[in-house]
Amino acid sequence: MKALITASFAPSELERLRRWMAVEYEDWRRRRELYFDGQQFADRIRRAGADVLIVEADLVHDDVLDQTDLKLIGCCRGDPINIGIAKATSLGIPVLYTPARNAQAVAELTVAYMLALARNVFPINEGLKNGTLRFEGAHDYLEAYERYGGFELGSSTVGIVGLGAIGQRVAHLVRAFGARVLAFDPHVPDAVFEQLSAKRCSALEELLPEVTFLTLHCPLNSSTFGLIGKRELALLPRGAFLLNLARAQIVDDDALYEALVSGHLAGAALDVFTQEPVQPDNRFVRLPQVLASPHLGGATRDVVRHQSTMIVDDIERLLGGKRPRFLANPEVWESPRRKRLC
């Protein structure tokens, strides 16, 4: 057996995998290039003589699968959208993936943004550095105190839309600060809300008028596309904050911009944008009350360790004859066509 790994992978997990098979490691971050060309990637896999392929963002579509003899694919993503799942299933190739690999990272950045917005961290820092915030007398200090004093998370209400892996972690973290938590997610059982001490809202209209922070952690699909529009933003209290570290298309861009410019919203934190990678001239980036990052919510070194461990754990389970925990195409497990590692 031999594995070709183009995903970022933890050294300790590379060594663990090498106990089972030969490994050729080619981190896409060091190469600074992804395989988007199917023919090129198929040629690379064949040159490596790999029957196990572990990727992060490379495209493994039908053209790659038709030209190689892969027996197992590992995808270091929460949603293996870059893999031709239907084709892999028809060929009997199990596809492993890594749900919630970056959930803690995104949740922590979400709370970091809440704290920064609540305490005006960035305006204060910028003012001191560029010289616009000066102290020449007591009145200057009093003015800064009144303008930038902010508030504690414990006095706020956090509204979470989407109580999956990330949303649950956000709820847990903000509860530690003493915040009140409301959440909307029709797909999560009552027991989860109770465990998190979060009030269940049966509709957005129930949640929105009560929140200090509205934070979005739902997937993008037909029911969440444009979920937060002009009407929903108007239901938020004046001076509320919106955080979107999920997908840009969940929010109506024009409505959000209007709510920010008009002052109805006090600010926002955005890690996702309609046009990515986001550029400095983006209209949201240029607003002083908006904190922006270029889709880096899950970009921590710990995420690499999480995804590596999850993939190797499941490979070991598979080699031991056990069903992997995180199998993107579970129907392949009982299929007589399933390819087996040996």
Short mmCIF file of C-alpha atoms in Angstrom, two decimals:
data_model
loop_
_atom_site.label_atom_id
_atom_site.label_comp_id
_atom_site.label_asym_id
_atom_site.label_seq_id
_atom_site.Cartn_x
_atom_site.Cartn_y
_atom_site.Cartn_z
CA MET A 1 0.00 0.00 0.00
CA LYS A 2 1.08 3.55 -0.64
CA ALA A 3 -0.49 6.89 0.24
CA LEU A 4 -0.05 10.17 -1.57
CA ILE A 5 -0.86 13.04 0.79
CA THR A 6 -1.29 16.55 -0.57
CA ALA A 7 -3.17 17.84 2.47
CA SER A 8 -1.39 19.59 5.33
CA PHE A 9 -0.63 16.81 7.79
CA ALA A 10 0.80 16.62 11.30
CA PRO A 11 4.25 15.00 11.49
CA SER A 12 3.18 12.66 14.30
CA GLU A 13 0.29 11.35 12.20
CA LEU A 14 2.52 10.91 9.15
CA GLU A 15 4.72 8.66 11.25
CA ARG A 16 1.72 6.73 12.55
CA LEU A 17 0.47 6.17 9.01
CA ARG A 18 3.93 5.03 7.87
CA ARG A 19 3.59 2.06 10.24
CA TRP A 20 0.88 0.81 7.90
CA MET A 21 2.01 1.88 4.44
CA ALA A 22 4.50 3.84 2.39
CA VAL A 23 3.75 7.56 2.35
CA GLU A 24 4.64 10.26 -0.15
CA TYR A 25 3.94 13.68 1.36
CA GLU A 26 3.47 16.81 -0.75
CA ASP A 27 1.84 19.56 1.32
CA TRP A 28 -0.11 21.89 -0.96
CA ARG A 29 0.77 24.85 1.27
CA ARG A 30 4.46 24.29 0.65
CA ARG A 31 3.90 23.65 -3.04
CA ARG A 32 1.68 26.77 -3.07
CA GLU A 33 -0.46 25.11 -5.68
CA LEU A 34 -3.58 22.98 -5.83
CA TYR A 35 -4.42 20.31 -8.37
CA PHE A 36 -7.36 21.63 -10.35
CA ASP A 37 -6.44 19.92 -13.62
CA GLY A 38 -7.75 16.35 -13.57
CA GLN A 39 -5.27 14.97 -16.08
CA GLN A 40 -2.34 16.49 -14.26
CA PHE A 41 -3.51 15.12 -10.91
CA ALA A 42 -4.21 11.66 -12.33
CA ASP A 43 -0.70 11.58 -13.79
CA ARG A 44 0.75 12.58 -10.41
CA ILE A 45 -1.17 9.84 -8.59
CA ARG A 46 -0.05 7.22 -11.09
CA ARG A 47 3.59 8.33 -10.84
CA ALA A 48 3.39 7.94 -7.08
CA GLY A 49 1.86 4.47 -7.46
CA ALA A 50 -0.67 5.45 -4.81
CA ASP A 51 -3.78 3.50 -3.94
CA VAL A 52 -4.59 5.81 -1.00
CA LEU A 53 -5.08 9.53 -1.63
CA ILE A 54 -5.44 12.16 1.10
CA VAL A 55 -6.30 15.69 -0.02
CA GLU A 56 -7.58 18.95 1.39
CA ALA A 57 -8.70 21.16 -1.47
CA ASP A 58 -7.44 19.43 -4.63
CA LEU A 59 -10.20 18.42 -7.04
CA VAL A 60 -10.79 14.67 -7.20
CA HIS A 61 -13.55 14.48 -9.79
CA ASP A 62 -14.60 11.75 -12.20
CA ASP A 63 -11.69 12.37 -14.58
CA VAL A 64 -9.19 11.65 -11.80
CA LEU A 65 -11.06 8.61 -10.52
CA ASP A 66 -11.45 7.09 -13.99
CA GLN A 67 -7.71 7.26 -14.66
CA THR A 68 -6.37 5.91 -11.36
CA ASP A 69 -6.71 2.78 -9.26
CA LEU A 70 -7.47 4.34 -5.89
CA LYS A 71 -8.80 2.16 -3.11
CA LEU A 72 -9.35 4.85 -0.49
CA ILE A 73 -9.71 8.63 -0.40
CA GLY A 74 -9.34 10.84 2.64
CA CYS A 75 -10.58 14.41 2.44
CA CYS A 76 -9.46 16.82 5.16
CA ARG A 77 -12.58 18.96 5.06
CA GLY A 78 -15.83 19.17 6.94
CA ASP A 79 -17.72 18.78 3.67
CA PRO A 80 -15.91 16.83 0.92
CA ILE A 81 -17.35 18.96 -1.89
CA ASN A 82 -14.14 18.62 -3.91
CA ILE A 83 -14.56 14.85 -4.24
CA GLY A 84 -16.70 13.10 -6.85
CA ILE A 85 -18.61 11.14 -4.22
CA ALA A 86 -21.08 9.49 -6.61
CA LYS A 87 -18.31 8.28 -8.89
CA ALA A 88 -16.19 7.08 -5.97
CA THR A 89 -19.17 5.13 -4.63
CA SER A 90 -19.84 3.53 -8.01
CA LEU A 91 -16.19 2.42 -8.11
CA GLY A 92 -16.35 1.05 -4.56
CA ILE A 93 -13.94 3.63 -3.12
CA PRO A 94 -14.60 4.67 0.51
CA VAL A 95 -14.27 8.41 1.09
CA LEU A 96 -13.21 9.51 4.56
CA TYR A 97 -13.71 13.10 5.72
CA THR A 98 -13.22 15.26 8.82
CA PRO A 99 -16.43 16.90 10.11
CA ALA A 100 -15.96 19.59 12.77
CA ARG A 101 -12.17 19.55 12.33
CA ASN A 102 -12.17 23.36 12.59
CA ALA A 103 -15.20 23.86 14.83
CA GLN A 104 -13.21 24.99 17.87
CA ALA A 105 -11.07 27.33 15.78
CA VAL A 106 -14.10 29.06 14.23
CA ALA A 107 -15.89 29.24 17.58
CA GLU A 108 -12.90 30.84 19.27
CA LEU A 109 -12.50 33.44 16.52
CA THR A 110 -16.22 34.19 16.82
CA VAL A 111 -15.88 34.93 20.52
CA ALA A 112 -12.68 36.89 19.91
CA TYR A 113 -14.62 39.09 17.51
CA MET A 114 -17.42 39.54 20.05
CA LEU A 115 -14.92 40.69 22.66
CA ALA A 116 -13.20 43.01 20.19
CA LEU A 117 -16.52 44.59 19.18
CA ALA A 118 -17.77 44.88 22.75
CA ARG A 119 -14.57 46.55 23.98
CA ASN A 120 -13.68 48.56 20.84
CA VAL A 121 -10.28 46.87 20.76
CA PHE A 122 -9.39 47.74 17.19
CA PRO A 123 -10.47 51.43 17.18
CA ILE A 124 -8.54 52.02 20.40
CA ASN A 125 -5.44 50.29 19.07
CA GLU A 126 -5.62 52.12 15.75
CA GLY A 127 -6.21 55.48 17.43
CA LEU A 128 -3.18 55.12 19.64
CA LYS A 129 -0.96 54.01 16.79
CA ASN A 130 -1.98 56.68 14.29
CA GLY A 131 -1.98 59.48 16.86
CA THR A 132 -5.66 60.39 16.71
CA LEU A 133 -6.15 59.19 20.28
CA ARG A 134 -4.11 61.53 22.47
CA PHE A 135 -4.20 62.46 26.15
CA GLU A 136 -3.30 66.03 26.95
CA GLY A 137 -5.65 66.47 29.85
CA ALA A 138 -8.30 64.84 31.99
CA HIS A 139 -11.01 65.68 29.47
CA ASP A 140 -9.25 63.56 26.82
CA TYR A 141 -9.23 60.56 29.11
CA LEU A 142 -12.87 61.07 30.05
CA GLU A 143 -13.84 61.35 26.38
CA ALA A 144 -12.01 58.10 25.57
CA TYR A 145 -13.58 56.42 28.58
CA GLU A 146 -17.08 57.37 27.45
CA ARG A 147 -16.50 56.60 23.78
CA TYR A 148 -14.60 53.33 24.06
CA GLY A 149 -15.65 51.91 27.43
CA GLY A 150 -17.75 49.17 25.87
CA PHE A 151 -19.58 46.42 27.73
CA GLU A 152 -19.04 42.92 29.09
CA LEU A 153 -20.19 39.76 27.33
CA GLY A 154 -21.90 38.77 30.55
CA SER A 155 -24.38 41.60 30.10
CA SER A 156 -25.20 40.63 26.52
CA THR A 157 -27.56 38.25 24.76
CA VAL A 158 -26.03 36.10 22.03
CA GLY A 159 -28.31 34.78 19.30
CA ILE A 160 -26.95 31.76 17.44
CA VAL A 161 -28.39 30.66 14.10
CA GLY A 162 -27.26 27.09 13.51
CA LEU A 163 -26.54 24.97 16.56
CA GLY A 164 -24.25 22.41 14.96
CA ALA A 165 -20.67 21.68 16.00
CA ILE A 166 -19.54 25.32 15.74
CA GLY A 167 -22.70 26.86 17.15
CA GLN A 168 -22.60 24.56 20.15
CA ARG A 169 -19.01 25.49 20.90
CA VAL A 170 -19.86 29.20 20.63
CA ALA A 171 -22.74 28.70 23.06
CA HIS A 172 -20.47 26.91 25.51
CA LEU A 173 -17.79 29.62 25.31
CA VAL A 174 -20.09 32.63 25.73
CA ARG A 175 -21.94 30.96 28.58
CA ALA A 176 -18.58 30.91 30.40
CA PHE A 177 -18.66 34.72 30.22
CA GLY A 178 -22.17 34.75 31.65
CA ALA A 179 -23.94 35.68 28.42
CA ARG A 180 -27.56 34.74 27.84
CA VAL A 181 -27.86 32.42 24.83
CA LEU A 182 -30.74 32.12 22.37
CA ALA A 183 -30.55 29.77 19.42
CA PHE A 184 -32.49 28.86 16.31
CA ASP A 185 -32.00 25.50 14.64
CA PRO A 186 -35.02 23.36 13.72
CA HIS A 187 -32.82 20.30 13.13
CA VAL A 188 -31.30 19.97 16.60
CA PRO A 189 -33.11 18.12 19.44
CA ASP A 190 -34.25 19.87 22.62
CA ALA A 191 -31.67 17.96 24.67
CA VAL A 192 -28.82 19.89 23.01
CA PHE A 193 -30.40 23.24 23.88
CA GLU A 194 -30.92 22.10 27.46
CA GLN A 195 -27.35 20.86 27.77
CA LEU A 196 -26.08 24.26 26.63
CA SER A 197 -28.55 26.24 28.76
CA ALA A 198 -29.69 27.93 25.55
CA LYS A 199 -33.24 29.12 25.01
CA ARG A 200 -34.77 27.47 21.95
CA CYS A 201 -36.44 29.89 19.55
CA SER A 202 -38.98 28.37 17.18
CA ALA A 203 -38.51 31.15 14.62
CA LEU A 204 -36.01 33.86 13.76
CA GLU A 205 -38.65 36.46 14.56
CA GLU A 206 -38.56 35.28 18.16
CA LEU A 207 -34.77 35.47 18.43
CA LEU A 208 -33.79 38.61 16.53
CA PRO A 209 -35.41 41.37 18.65
CA GLU A 210 -33.65 40.20 21.81
CA VAL A 211 -30.00 39.84 20.80
CA THR A 212 -26.89 41.94 21.29
CA PHE A 213 -24.88 39.70 18.97
CA LEU A 214 -26.34 37.72 16.08
CA THR A 215 -23.86 35.06 15.00
CA LEU A 216 -24.40 32.76 12.04
CA HIS A 217 -23.20 29.15 12.00
CA CYS A 218 -25.65 27.39 9.69
CA PRO A 219 -24.74 25.65 6.41
CA LEU A 220 -25.55 27.29 3.10
CA ASN A 221 -28.41 25.54 1.35
CA SER A 222 -31.71 26.36 -0.32
CA SER A 223 -33.39 27.17 3.00
CA THR A 224 -30.60 29.41 4.34
CA PHE A 225 -29.69 31.31 1.16
CA GLY A 226 -30.57 34.95 1.91
CA LEU A 227 -31.90 33.94 5.34
CA ILE A 228 -30.91 37.29 6.84
CA GLY A 229 -32.34 40.07 4.70
CA LYS A 230 -33.66 43.59 5.17
CA ARG A 231 -36.68 42.46 7.19
CA GLU A 232 -34.63 40.30 9.55
CA LEU A 233 -31.97 42.99 10.07
CA ALA A 234 -34.70 45.52 10.89
CA LEU A 235 -35.89 43.19 13.66
CA LEU A 236 -32.52 43.41 15.41
CA PRO A 237 -32.30 46.03 18.18
CA ARG A 238 -30.59 49.25 17.16
CA GLY A 239 -26.94 48.96 18.15
CA ALA A 240 -26.74 45.17 17.72
CA PHE A 241 -23.82 43.41 16.05
CA LEU A 242 -23.82 40.76 13.32
CA LEU A 243 -21.13 38.11 12.93
CA ASN A 244 -20.88 35.88 9.88
CA LEU A 245 -18.21 33.20 9.91
CA ALA A 246 -20.36 30.77 7.94
CA ARG A 247 -21.16 31.69 4.32
CA ALA A 248 -21.62 35.13 2.80
CA GLN A 249 -24.75 34.18 0.86
CA ILE A 250 -26.70 33.60 4.07
CA VAL A 251 -26.93 37.39 4.40
CA ASP A 252 -28.24 39.90 1.86
CA ASP A 253 -25.16 42.05 1.17
CA ASP A 254 -27.03 45.22 0.25
CA ALA A 255 -29.32 45.01 3.27
CA LEU A 256 -26.37 44.45 5.61
CA TYR A 257 -24.44 47.38 4.14
CA GLU A 258 -27.46 49.66 4.52
CA ALA A 259 -27.97 48.56 8.13
CA LEU A 260 -24.33 49.34 8.94
CA VAL A 261 -24.13 52.68 7.14
CA SER A 262 -27.42 53.88 8.62
CA GLY A 263 -26.21 53.07 12.12
CA HIS A 264 -28.95 50.57 12.83
CA LEU A 265 -26.21 47.99 13.41
CA ALA A 266 -23.31 49.14 15.57
CA GLY A 267 -20.89 46.87 13.77
CA ALA A 268 -20.16 43.53 12.22
CA ALA A 269 -17.45 40.89 12.00
CA LEU A 270 -17.12 39.11 8.66
CA ASP A 271 -14.88 36.20 7.75
CA VAL A 272 -16.75 35.40 4.53
CA PHE A 273 -17.55 37.52 1.50
CA THR A 274 -19.51 37.19 -1.73
CA GLN A 275 -16.32 37.69 -3.73
CA GLU A 276 -13.35 35.77 -2.35
CA PRO A 277 -10.54 36.22 -1.75
CA VAL A 278 -11.68 39.53 -0.33
CA GLN A 279 -9.70 42.62 -1.34
CA PRO A 280 -8.94 45.86 0.57
CA ASP A 281 -11.34 47.85 -1.62
CA ASN A 282 -14.33 45.69 -0.61
CA ARG A 283 -17.08 48.02 0.64
CA PHE A 284 -17.42 46.15 3.94
CA VAL A 285 -13.69 46.12 4.60
CA ARG A 286 -13.64 49.90 4.16
CA LEU A 287 -16.25 50.47 6.89
CA PRO A 288 -14.56 51.34 10.22
CA GLN A 289 -17.20 49.50 12.24
CA VAL A 290 -16.58 46.20 10.43
CA LEU A 291 -13.92 43.70 11.50
CA ALA A 292 -12.84 41.61 8.52
CA SER A 293 -10.72 38.54 7.88
CA PRO A 294 -10.18 36.64 4.60
CA HIS A 295 -11.96 33.35 5.42
CA LEU A 296 -9.40 32.37 8.05
CA GLY A 297 -11.83 31.18 10.70
CA GLY A 298 -10.51 27.64 10.60
CA ALA A 299 -6.87 28.47 9.92
CA THR A 300 -5.03 27.24 12.99
CA ARG A 301 -2.18 24.78 13.33
CA ASP A 302 -4.43 22.77 15.63
CA VAL A 303 -6.87 22.15 12.78
CA VAL A 304 -4.09 20.40 10.86
CA ARG A 305 -3.55 18.14 13.86
CA HIS A 306 -7.28 17.47 14.22
CA GLN A 307 -7.79 16.52 10.57
CA SER A 308 -4.66 14.36 10.49
CA THR A 309 -5.67 12.41 13.57
CA MET A 310 -9.22 11.88 12.33
CA ILE A 311 -8.06 10.51 8.98
CA VAL A 312 -5.41 8.17 10.42
CA ASP A 313 -7.78 6.96 13.14
CA ASP A 314 -10.29 5.94 10.48
CA ILE A 315 -7.67 4.32 8.26
CA GLU A 316 -6.60 2.23 11.23
CA ARG A 317 -10.21 1.30 11.90
CA LEU A 318 -10.68 0.32 8.28
CA LEU A 319 -7.51 -1.78 8.21
CA GLY A 320 -8.74 -3.50 11.37
CA GLY A 321 -11.98 -4.44 9.64
CA LYS A 322 -14.09 -1.84 11.43
CA ARG A 323 -16.35 0.71 9.83
CA PRO A 324 -14.74 4.19 9.77
CA ARG A 325 -16.39 6.80 11.98
CA PHE A 326 -16.46 9.47 9.31
CA LEU A 327 -17.45 7.93 5.99
CA ALA A 328 -18.87 10.32 3.40
CA ASN A 329 -20.40 7.49 1.34
CA PRO A 330 -21.62 4.97 3.95
CA GLU A 331 -23.47 2.94 1.31
CA VAL A 332 -20.11 1.75 -0.02
CA TRP A 333 -19.35 -0.07 3.23
CA GLU A 334 -21.72 -2.98 2.58
CA SER A 335 -21.26 -2.93 -1.19
CA PRO A 336 -19.68 -5.99 -2.81
CA ARG A 337 -17.81 -3.54 -5.03
CA ARG A 338 -15.96 -1.96 -2.10
CA LYS A 339 -12.25 -1.89 -2.71
CA ARG A 340 -10.11 -3.18 0.10
CA LEU A 341 -6.65 -2.26 1.28
CA CYS A 342 -4.20 -5.07 1.70
#
